[in-house]
Coordinates of N, CA, C and O in Angstrom, one line a residue:
X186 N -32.1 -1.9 -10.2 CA -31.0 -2.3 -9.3 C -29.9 -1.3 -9.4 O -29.4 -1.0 -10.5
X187 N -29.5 -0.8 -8.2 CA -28.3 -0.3 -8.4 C -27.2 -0.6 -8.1 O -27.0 -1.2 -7.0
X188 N -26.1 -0.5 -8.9 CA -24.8 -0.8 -8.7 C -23.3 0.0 -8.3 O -22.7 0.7 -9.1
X189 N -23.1 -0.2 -7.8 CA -21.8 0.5 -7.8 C -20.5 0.1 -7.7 O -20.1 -0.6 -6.7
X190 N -19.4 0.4 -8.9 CA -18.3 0.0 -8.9 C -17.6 0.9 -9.4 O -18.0 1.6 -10.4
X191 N -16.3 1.0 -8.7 CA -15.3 2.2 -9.0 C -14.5 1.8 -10.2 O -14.7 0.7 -10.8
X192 N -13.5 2.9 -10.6 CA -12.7 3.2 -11.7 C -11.9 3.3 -11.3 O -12.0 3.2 -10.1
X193 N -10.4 3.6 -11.9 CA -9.2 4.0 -11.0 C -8.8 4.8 -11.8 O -7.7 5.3 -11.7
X194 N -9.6 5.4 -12.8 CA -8.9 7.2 -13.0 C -9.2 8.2 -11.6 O -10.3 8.5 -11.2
X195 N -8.1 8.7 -10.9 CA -8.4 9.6 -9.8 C -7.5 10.7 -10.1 O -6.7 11.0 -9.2
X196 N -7.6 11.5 -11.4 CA -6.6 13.0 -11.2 C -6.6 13.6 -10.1 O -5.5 13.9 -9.8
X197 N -7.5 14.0 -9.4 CA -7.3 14.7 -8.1 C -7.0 14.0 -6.6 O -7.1 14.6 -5.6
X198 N -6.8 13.1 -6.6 CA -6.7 11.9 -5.6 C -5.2 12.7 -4.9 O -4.2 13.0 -5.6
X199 N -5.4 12.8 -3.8 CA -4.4 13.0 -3.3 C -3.9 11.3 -1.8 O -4.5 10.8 -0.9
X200 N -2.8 11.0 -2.4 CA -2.2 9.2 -2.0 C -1.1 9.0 -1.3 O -0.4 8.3 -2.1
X201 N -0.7 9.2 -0.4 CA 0.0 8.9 0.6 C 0.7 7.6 0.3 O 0.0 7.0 -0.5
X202 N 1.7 7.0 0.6 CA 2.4 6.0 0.2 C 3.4 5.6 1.6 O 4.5 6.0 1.7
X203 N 2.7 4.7 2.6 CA 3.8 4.2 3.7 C 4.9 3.1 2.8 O 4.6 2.6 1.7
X204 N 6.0 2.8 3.5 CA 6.9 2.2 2.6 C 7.8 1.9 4.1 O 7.8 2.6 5.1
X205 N 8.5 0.7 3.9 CA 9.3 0.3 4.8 C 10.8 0.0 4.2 O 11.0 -0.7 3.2
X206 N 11.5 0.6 4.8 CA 13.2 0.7 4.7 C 13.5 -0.8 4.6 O 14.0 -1.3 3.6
X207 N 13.2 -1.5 5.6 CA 13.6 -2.9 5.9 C 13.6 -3.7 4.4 O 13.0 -3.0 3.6
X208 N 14.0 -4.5 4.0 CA 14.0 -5.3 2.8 C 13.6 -4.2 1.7 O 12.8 -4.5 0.8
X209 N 14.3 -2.6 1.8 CA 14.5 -1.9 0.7 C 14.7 -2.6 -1.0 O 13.9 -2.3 -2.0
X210 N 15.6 -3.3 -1.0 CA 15.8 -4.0 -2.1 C 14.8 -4.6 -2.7 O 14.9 -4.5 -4.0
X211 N 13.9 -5.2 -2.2 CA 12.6 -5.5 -2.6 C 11.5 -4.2 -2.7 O 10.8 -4.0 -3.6
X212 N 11.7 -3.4 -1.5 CA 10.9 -2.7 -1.5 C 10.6 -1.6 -2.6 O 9.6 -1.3 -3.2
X213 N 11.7 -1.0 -2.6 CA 11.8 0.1 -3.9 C 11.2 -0.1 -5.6 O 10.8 0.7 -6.4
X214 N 11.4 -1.7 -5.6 CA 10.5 -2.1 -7.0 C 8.7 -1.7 -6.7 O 8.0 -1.2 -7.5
X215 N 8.4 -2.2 -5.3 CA 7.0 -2.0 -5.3 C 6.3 -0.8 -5.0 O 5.1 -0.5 -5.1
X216 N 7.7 0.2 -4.6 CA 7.3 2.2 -4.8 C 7.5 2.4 -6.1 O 6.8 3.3 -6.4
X217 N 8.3 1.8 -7.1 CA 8.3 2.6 -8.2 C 7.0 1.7 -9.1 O 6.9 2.2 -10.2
X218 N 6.3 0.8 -9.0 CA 5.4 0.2 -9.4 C 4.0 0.7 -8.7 O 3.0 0.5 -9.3
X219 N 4.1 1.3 -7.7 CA 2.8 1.8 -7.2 C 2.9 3.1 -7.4 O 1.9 3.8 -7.3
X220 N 4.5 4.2 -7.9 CA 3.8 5.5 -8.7 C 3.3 5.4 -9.7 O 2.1 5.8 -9.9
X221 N 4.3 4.5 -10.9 CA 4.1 4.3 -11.9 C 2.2 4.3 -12.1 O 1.6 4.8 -13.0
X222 N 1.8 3.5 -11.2 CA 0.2 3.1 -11.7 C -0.2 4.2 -10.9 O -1.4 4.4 -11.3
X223 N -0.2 5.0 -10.1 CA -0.8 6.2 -9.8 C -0.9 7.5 -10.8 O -1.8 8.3 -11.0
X224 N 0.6 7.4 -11.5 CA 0.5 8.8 -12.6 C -0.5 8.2 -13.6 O -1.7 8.4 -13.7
X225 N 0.4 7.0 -14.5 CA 0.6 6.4 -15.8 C -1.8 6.3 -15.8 O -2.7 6.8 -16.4
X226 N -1.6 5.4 -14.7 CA -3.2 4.5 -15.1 C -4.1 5.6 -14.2 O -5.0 6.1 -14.8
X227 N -4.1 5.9 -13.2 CA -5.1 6.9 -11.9 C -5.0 8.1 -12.1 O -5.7 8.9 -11.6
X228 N -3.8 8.5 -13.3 CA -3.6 10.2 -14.2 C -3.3 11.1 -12.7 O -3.0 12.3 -12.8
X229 N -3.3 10.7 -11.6 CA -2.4 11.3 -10.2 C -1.2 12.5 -10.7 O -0.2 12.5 -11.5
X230 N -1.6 13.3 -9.9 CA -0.3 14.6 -10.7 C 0.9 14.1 -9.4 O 0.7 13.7 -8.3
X231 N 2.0 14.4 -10.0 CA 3.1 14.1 -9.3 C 3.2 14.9 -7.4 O 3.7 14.4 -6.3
X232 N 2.7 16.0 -7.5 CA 2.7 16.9 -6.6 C 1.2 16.2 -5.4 O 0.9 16.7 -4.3
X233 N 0.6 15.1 -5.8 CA -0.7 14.8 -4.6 C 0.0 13.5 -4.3 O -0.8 12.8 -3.6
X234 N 1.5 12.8 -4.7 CA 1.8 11.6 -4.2 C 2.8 12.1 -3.1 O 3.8 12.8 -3.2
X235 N 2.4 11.5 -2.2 CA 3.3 11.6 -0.9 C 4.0 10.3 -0.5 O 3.4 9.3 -0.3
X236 N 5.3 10.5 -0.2 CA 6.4 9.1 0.5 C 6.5 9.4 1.5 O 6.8 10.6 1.9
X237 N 6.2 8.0 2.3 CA 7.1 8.0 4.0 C 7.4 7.1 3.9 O 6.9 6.1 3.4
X238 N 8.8 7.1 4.5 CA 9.7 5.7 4.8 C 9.6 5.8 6.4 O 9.6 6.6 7.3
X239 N 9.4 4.3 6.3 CA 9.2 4.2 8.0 C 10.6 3.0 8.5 O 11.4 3.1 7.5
X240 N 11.1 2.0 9.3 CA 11.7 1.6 9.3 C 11.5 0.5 8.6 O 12.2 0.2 7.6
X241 N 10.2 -0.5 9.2 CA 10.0 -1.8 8.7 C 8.7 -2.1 8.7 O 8.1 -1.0 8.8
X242 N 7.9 -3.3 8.7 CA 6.9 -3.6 7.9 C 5.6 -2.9 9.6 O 4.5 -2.3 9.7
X243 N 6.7 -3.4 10.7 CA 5.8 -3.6 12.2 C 5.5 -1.8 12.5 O 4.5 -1.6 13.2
X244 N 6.0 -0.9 12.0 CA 5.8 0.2 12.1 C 5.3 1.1 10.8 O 5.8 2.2 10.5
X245 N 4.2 0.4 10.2 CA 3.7 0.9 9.1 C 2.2 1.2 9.3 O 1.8 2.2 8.6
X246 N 1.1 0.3 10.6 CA 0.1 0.9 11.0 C 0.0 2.5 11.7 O -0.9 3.3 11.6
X247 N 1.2 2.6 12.4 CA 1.5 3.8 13.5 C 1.7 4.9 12.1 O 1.0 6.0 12.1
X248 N 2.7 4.6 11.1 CA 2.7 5.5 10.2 C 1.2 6.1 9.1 O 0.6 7.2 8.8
X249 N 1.0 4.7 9.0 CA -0.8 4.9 8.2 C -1.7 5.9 9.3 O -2.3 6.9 8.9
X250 N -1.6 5.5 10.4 CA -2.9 6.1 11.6 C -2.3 7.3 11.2 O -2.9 7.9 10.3
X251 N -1.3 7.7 11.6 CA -1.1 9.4 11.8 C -1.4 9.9 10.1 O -2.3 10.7 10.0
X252 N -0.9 9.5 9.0 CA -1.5 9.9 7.4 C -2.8 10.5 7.7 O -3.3 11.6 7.7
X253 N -3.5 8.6 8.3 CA -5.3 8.7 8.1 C -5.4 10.1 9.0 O -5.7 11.2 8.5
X254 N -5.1 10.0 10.0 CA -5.1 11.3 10.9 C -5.2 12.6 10.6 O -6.0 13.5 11.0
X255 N -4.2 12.6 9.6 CA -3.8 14.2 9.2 C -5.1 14.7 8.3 O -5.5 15.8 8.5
X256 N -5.8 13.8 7.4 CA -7.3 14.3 6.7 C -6.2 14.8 5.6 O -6.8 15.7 5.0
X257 N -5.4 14.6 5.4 CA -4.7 15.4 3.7 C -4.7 14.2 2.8 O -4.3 14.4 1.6
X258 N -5.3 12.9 3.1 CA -4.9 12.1 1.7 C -6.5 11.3 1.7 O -7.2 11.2 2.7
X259 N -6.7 10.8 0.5 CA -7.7 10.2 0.1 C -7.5 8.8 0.2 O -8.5 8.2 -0.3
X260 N -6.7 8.1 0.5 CA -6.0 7.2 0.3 C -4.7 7.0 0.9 O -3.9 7.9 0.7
X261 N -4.3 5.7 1.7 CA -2.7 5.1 2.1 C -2.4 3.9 1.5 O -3.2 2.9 1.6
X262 N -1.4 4.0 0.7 CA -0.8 2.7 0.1 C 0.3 2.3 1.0 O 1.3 3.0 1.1
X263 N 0.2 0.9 1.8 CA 1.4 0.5 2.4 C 1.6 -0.1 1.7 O 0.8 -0.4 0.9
X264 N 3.2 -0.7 2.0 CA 4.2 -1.1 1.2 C 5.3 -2.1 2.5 O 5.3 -2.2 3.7
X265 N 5.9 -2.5 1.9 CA 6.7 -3.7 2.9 C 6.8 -5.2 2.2 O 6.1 -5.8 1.4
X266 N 8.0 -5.7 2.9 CA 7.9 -7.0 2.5 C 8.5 -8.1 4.1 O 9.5 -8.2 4.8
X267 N 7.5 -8.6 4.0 CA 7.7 -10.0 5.7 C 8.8 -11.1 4.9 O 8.2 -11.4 3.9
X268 N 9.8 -11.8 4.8 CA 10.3 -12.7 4.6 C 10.2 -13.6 5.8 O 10.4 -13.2 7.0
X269 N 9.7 -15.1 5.4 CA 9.8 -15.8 6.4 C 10.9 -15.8 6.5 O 11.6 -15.5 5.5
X270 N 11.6 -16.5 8.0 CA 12.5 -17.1 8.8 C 12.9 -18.1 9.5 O 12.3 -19.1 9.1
X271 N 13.7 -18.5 10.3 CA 13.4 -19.7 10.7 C 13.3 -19.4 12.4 O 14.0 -20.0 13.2
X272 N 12.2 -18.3 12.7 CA 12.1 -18.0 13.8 C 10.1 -17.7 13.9 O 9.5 -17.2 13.0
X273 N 9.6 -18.1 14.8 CA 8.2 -16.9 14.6 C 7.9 -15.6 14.3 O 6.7 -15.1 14.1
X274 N 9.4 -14.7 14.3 CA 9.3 -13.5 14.3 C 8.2 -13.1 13.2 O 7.3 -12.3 13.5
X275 N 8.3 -13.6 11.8 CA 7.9 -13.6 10.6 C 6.0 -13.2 11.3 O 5.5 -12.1 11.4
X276 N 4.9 -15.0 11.8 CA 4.2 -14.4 12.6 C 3.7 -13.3 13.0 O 2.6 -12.8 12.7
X277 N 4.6 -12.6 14.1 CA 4.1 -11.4 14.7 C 4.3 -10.4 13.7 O 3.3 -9.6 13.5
X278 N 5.6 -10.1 12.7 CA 5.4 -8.9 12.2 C 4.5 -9.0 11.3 O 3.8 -8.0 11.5
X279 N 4.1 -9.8 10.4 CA 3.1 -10.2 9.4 C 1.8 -9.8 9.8 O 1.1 -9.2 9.0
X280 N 1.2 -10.3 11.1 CA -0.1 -10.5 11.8 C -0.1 -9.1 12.1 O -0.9 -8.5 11.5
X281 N 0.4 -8.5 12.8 CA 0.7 -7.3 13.3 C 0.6 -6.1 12.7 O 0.1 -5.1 13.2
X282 N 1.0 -6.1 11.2 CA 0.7 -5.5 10.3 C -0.2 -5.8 9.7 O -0.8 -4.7 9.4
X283 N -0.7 -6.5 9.4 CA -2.3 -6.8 8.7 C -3.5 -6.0 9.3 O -4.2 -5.1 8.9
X284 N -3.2 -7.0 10.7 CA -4.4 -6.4 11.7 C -4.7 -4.8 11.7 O -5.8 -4.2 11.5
X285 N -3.2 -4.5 12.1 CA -2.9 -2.5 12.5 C -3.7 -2.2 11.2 O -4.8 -1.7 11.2
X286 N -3.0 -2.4 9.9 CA -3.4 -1.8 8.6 C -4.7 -1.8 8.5 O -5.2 -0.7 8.1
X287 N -5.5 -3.0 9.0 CA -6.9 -3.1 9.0 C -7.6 -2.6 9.2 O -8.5 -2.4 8.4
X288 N -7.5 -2.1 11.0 CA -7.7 -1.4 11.7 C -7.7 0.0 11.6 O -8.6 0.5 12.2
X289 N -6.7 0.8 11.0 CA -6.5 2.1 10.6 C -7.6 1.9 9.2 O -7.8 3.1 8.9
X290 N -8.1 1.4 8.6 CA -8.9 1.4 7.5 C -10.0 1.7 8.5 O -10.1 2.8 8.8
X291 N -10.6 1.0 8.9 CA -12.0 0.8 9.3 C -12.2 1.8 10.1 O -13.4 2.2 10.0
X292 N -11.3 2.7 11.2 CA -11.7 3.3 12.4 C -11.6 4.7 11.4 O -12.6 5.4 11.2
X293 N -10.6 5.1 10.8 CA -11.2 6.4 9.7 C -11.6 6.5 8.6 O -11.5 7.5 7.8
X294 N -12.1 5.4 8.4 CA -13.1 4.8 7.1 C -12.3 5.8 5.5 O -12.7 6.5 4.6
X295 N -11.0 5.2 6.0 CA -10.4 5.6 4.8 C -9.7 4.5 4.1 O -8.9 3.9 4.8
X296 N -9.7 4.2 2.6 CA -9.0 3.2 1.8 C -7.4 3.1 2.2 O -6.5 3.9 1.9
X297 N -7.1 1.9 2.9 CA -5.6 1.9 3.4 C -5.5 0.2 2.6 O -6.1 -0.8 2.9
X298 N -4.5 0.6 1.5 CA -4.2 -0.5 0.9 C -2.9 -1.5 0.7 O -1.7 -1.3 0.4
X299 N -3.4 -2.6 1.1 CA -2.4 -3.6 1.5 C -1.2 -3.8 0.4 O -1.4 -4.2 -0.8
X300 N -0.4 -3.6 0.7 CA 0.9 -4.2 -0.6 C 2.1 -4.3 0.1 O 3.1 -3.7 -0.1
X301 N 1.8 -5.2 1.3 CA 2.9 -5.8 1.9 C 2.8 -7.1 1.8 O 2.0 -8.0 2.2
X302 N 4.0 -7.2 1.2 CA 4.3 -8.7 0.8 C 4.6 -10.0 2.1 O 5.5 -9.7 3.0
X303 N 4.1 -11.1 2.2 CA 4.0 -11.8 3.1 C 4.8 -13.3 2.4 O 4.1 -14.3 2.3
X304 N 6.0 -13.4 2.0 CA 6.5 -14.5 1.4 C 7.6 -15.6 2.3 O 8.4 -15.2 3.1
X305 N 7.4 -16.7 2.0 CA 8.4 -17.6 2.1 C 9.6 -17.6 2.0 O 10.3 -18.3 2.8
X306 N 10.1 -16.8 0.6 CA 11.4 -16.4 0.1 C 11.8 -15.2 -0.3 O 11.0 -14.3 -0.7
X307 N 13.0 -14.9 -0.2 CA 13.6 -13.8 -1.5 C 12.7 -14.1 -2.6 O 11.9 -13.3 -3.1
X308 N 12.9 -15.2 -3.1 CA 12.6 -15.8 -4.3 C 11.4 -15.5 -4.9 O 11.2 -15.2 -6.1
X309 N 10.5 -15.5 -3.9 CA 9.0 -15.1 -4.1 C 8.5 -14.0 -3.6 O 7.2 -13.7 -3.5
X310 N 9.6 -13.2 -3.1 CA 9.4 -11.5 -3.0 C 9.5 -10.7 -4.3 O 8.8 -9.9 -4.8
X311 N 10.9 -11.4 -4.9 CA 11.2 -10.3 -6.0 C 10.1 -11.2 -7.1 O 10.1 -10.3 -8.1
X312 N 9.4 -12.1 -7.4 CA 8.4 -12.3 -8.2 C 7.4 -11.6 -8.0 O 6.4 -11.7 -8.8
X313 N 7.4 -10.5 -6.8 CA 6.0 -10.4 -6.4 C 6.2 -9.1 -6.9 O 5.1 -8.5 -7.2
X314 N 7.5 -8.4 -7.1 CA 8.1 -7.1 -7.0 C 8.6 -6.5 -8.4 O 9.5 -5.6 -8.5
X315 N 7.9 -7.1 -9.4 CA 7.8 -7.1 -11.2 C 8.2 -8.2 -11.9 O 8.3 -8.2 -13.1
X316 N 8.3 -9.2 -11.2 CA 8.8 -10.2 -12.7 C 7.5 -11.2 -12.6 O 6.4 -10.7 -12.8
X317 N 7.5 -12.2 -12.5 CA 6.7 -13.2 -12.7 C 4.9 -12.9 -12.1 O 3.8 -13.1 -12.6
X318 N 5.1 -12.5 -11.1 CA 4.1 -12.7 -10.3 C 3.3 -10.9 -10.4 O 2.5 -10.5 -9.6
X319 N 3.8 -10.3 -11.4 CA 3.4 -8.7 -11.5 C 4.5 -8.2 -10.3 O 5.5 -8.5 -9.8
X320 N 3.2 -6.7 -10.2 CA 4.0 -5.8 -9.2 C 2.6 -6.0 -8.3 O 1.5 -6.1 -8.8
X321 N 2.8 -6.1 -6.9 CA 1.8 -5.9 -5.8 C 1.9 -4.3 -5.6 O 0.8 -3.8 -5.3
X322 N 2.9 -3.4 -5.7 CA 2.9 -2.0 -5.2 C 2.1 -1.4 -6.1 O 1.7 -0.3 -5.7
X323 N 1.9 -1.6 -7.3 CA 1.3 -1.6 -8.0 C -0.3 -1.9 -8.1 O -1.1 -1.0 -8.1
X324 N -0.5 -3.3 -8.2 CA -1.3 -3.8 -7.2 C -2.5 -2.7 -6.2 O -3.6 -2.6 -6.5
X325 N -1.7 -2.3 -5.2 CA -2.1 -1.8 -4.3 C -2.6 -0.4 -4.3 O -3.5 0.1 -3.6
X326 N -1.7 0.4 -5.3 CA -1.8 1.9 -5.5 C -3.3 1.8 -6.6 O -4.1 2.7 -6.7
X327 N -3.5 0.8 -7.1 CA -4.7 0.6 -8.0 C -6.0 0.5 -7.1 O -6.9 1.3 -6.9
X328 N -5.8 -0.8 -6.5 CA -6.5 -0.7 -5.4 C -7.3 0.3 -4.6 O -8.5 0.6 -4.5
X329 N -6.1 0.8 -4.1 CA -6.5 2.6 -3.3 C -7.0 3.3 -4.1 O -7.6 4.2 -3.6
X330 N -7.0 3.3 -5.5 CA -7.6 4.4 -6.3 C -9.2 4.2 -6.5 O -10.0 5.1 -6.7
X331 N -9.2 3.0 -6.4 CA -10.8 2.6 -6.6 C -11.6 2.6 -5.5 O -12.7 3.2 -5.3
X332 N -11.0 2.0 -4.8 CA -11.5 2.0 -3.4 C -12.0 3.7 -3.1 O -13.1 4.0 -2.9
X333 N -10.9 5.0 -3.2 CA -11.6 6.3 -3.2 C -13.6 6.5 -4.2 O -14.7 6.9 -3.8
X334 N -13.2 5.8 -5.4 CA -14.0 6.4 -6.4 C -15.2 5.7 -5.9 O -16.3 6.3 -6.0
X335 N -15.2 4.6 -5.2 CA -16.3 3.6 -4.9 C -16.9 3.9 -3.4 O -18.0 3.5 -3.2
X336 N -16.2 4.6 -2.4 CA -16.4 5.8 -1.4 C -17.2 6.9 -1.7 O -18.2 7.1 -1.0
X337 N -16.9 7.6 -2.5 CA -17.2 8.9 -3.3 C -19.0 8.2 -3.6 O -20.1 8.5 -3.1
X338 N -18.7 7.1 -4.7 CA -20.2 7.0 -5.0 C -20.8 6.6 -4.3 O -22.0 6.8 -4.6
X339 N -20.7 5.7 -2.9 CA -21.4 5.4 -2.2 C -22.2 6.6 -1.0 O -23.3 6.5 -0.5
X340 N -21.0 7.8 -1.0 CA -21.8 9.1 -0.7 C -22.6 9.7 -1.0 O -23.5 10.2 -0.4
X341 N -22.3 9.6 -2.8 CA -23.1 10.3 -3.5 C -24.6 10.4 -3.4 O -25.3 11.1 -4.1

């Protein structure tokens, strides 16, 4: 039987990082938790991580396509956080981003990793964003690392 399952050491991994301005305050915990696990745990040299700030969570597929596009990264980690509202808005941006993110995965069959937070509260963003509940940007930059190594061997 064979098996295959990735690792998340990737020294040469070069990782792209979309990030949304919008709920900054939340968001900046889950950029500095998804380098942190790219240098610290994936051994990533400082010079193959790349940041884009985009505005908000609904313009983060349009940012991933063009990354996936460019063929310079092995990997996109988005980033964002949806707070619900007391409107549908929450809905469309949430769904909208999922889908897009999805979709940029599958059509250039490249690891595009979810770490957009989809919460109810402040309350249960900043849990999501290192205290209680970990880090998801974190999370996610792990994710993307394996996802490369488990690509790789499925070429192999």
């Amino acid at each position: 039987m064979n098996v295959i399952e990735g690792v998340v050491a990737a020294p040469d991994a070069r990782v792209a990082i979309a990030i949304a301005r919008f709920n900054h305050f939340i968001n900046d915990s889950l950029l500095d938790g998804a380098v942190d696990a790219l240098k610290r745990i994936g051994q990533v040299k400082d010079e193959n991580i790349t940041v884009v700030w985009v505005p908000g969570a609904y313009e983060l597929p349009l940012a991933v396509s063009a990354l996936a596009d460019s063929k310079s990264y092995d990997a996109v980690v988005a980033l964002g956080t949806v707070i619900r509202g007391g409107t549908a808005h929450f809905e469309f941006v949430a769904g909208e981003c999922s889908s897009g993110l999805s979709a940029v995965a599958t059509r250039a069959a490249l690891p595009v990793a979810f770490g957009v937070l989809t919460t109810e509260s402040i309350e249960q963003a900043i849990e999501r964003a290192g205290t209680k509940a970990g880090n998801k940007g974190a999370e996610a930059a792990l994710t993307a690392l394996e996802m490369i190594n488990v690509l790789q061997a499925i070429k192999a």
